[in-house]
Amino acid sequence: MIKAKKSLGQNFLIDHGILEMIVNTIDIENKTILEIGPGTGNLTNYILKKKPKKVLVVEKDNNFAEALKNKYLNNLEVINDDILNINESNLFEEKIIVFGNLPYNISTEILSKWIINLSDNFWFEALILMFQKEVADRITAKINSSNYGRLSVLANWKLNIIKISDIKPSSFKPKPKVDSSLLFFTPKIDFFKIKNPKNLEKITRIFFSNRRKMIKKPYNKIFNGDLRVLEKLKINLNLRPQNLNFETYYKLTEEYEKLIG
């Protein structure tokens, strides 16, 4: 029996009710599916029952990858690699649906990578992803809340986000020490145009580096005290980072891009 590896953040979903709920989130019949970190194939079984057109799984663990190849033979394709090394947009010609019980230790890195690398032509139709509840709360956080931060601003830029359910540790093996949350992401039709997403990442990183302090210092660091941007965007420097809404951060990024040419 292959055991879960703590170093890879492996906690396998074993609750059949939750597994069924996940695959029922969206109609996947005759659709192309990417599953991240299938492990023992618990969710994979439910995906295959829904008669998708094609299933590809990405599994970093060598032992699990080999076991999946032997178990499913010609029913799916297994890529034995780290999802962070893969350019998902090159895997398929059509838009895909992604399922993932993401490793807790790299879940924010995976999501941030996808957002930063997103072109205006989305490579996916939907993402159904499991996160540690604390991370999910940051992703879905609203302005003026304690969880509101960089991840909230980045994730809500091009994505509609719905929390499907919170999930208790007893639904996993081994049991994690924290609750989890299932989130459903779909592409936004209209979103703020930014030339380089890495600039949004930079702006939010600088602003939220001292989230308890007023925004005067990070603002001056980026704009050298230029009052024109302040007046144009009607920003009060006595506010704190969590007091600025999503659109203000997108507009700040736009102004920064004008500044750097």
PDB file of C-alpha atoms in Angstrom, residues 5 12-13 18-19 27 48-49 53-54 67 75 98 133 147 150 170 185 193 197 199 210 213 216 233 235 241-242 261:
ATOM      1  CA  LYS A   5       3.649  11.861   1.751  1.00  0.00           C
ATOM      2  CA  PHE A  12      -6.726  12.130   0.053  1.00  0.00           C
ATOM      3  CA  LEU A  13     -10.454  12.701  -0.114  1.00  0.00           C
ATOM      4  CA  ILE A  18     -18.163  14.901  -1.092  1.00  0.00           C
ATOM      5  CA  LEU A  19     -16.576  13.194  -4.115  1.00  0.00           C
ATOM      6  CA  ASP A  27     -21.672  18.821 -16.390  1.00  0.00           C
ATOM      7  CA  LEU A  48     -14.732   8.671 -15.325  1.00  0.00           C
ATOM      8  CA  LYS A  49     -18.285   7.610 -14.378  1.00  0.00           C
ATOM      9  CA  LYS A  53     -14.384  12.812 -23.646  1.00  0.00           C
ATOM     10  CA  LYS A  54     -10.814  12.741 -22.339  1.00  0.00           C
ATOM     11  CA  ALA A  67      -0.149   2.929  -9.974  1.00  0.00           C
ATOM     12  CA  ASN A  75      -8.913   5.283 -19.818  1.00  0.00           C
ATOM     13  CA  VAL A  98      -9.992  21.333 -14.087  1.00  0.00           C
ATOM     14  CA  LYS A 133     -10.185  26.915   4.339  1.00  0.00           C
ATOM     15  CA  ASN A 147      -8.710  38.238   5.118  1.00  0.00           C
ATOM     16  CA  ARG A 150      -3.099  40.216  -2.423  1.00  0.00           C
ATOM     17  CA  SER A 170     -12.809  13.618   8.640  1.00  0.00           C
ATOM     18  CA  PHE A 185     -13.950  29.466 -10.659  1.00  0.00           C
ATOM     19  CA  LYS A 193      -7.282  45.386 -18.953  1.00  0.00           C
ATOM     20  CA  PRO A 197      -0.196  40.833 -14.812  1.00  0.00           C
ATOM     21  CA  ASN A 199       2.654  44.555 -12.478  1.00  0.00           C
ATOM     22  CA  ASN A 210       2.509  46.437   5.705  1.00  0.00           C
ATOM     23  CA  LYS A 213      -0.173  50.708   8.170  1.00  0.00           C
ATOM     24  CA  LYS A 216       1.180  56.604   2.107  1.00  0.00           C
ATOM     25  CA  LEU A 233      -8.298  57.919  -8.506  1.00  0.00           C
ATOM     26  CA  ILE A 235      -7.402  57.915  -3.034  1.00  0.00           C
ATOM     27  CA  PRO A 241      -4.479  48.452   2.101  1.00  0.00           C
ATOM     28  CA  GLN A 242      -7.660  46.511   2.937  1.00  0.00           C
ATOM     29  CA  GLY A 261       5.992  53.116 -20.296  1.00  0.00           C
TER      30      GLY A 261
END
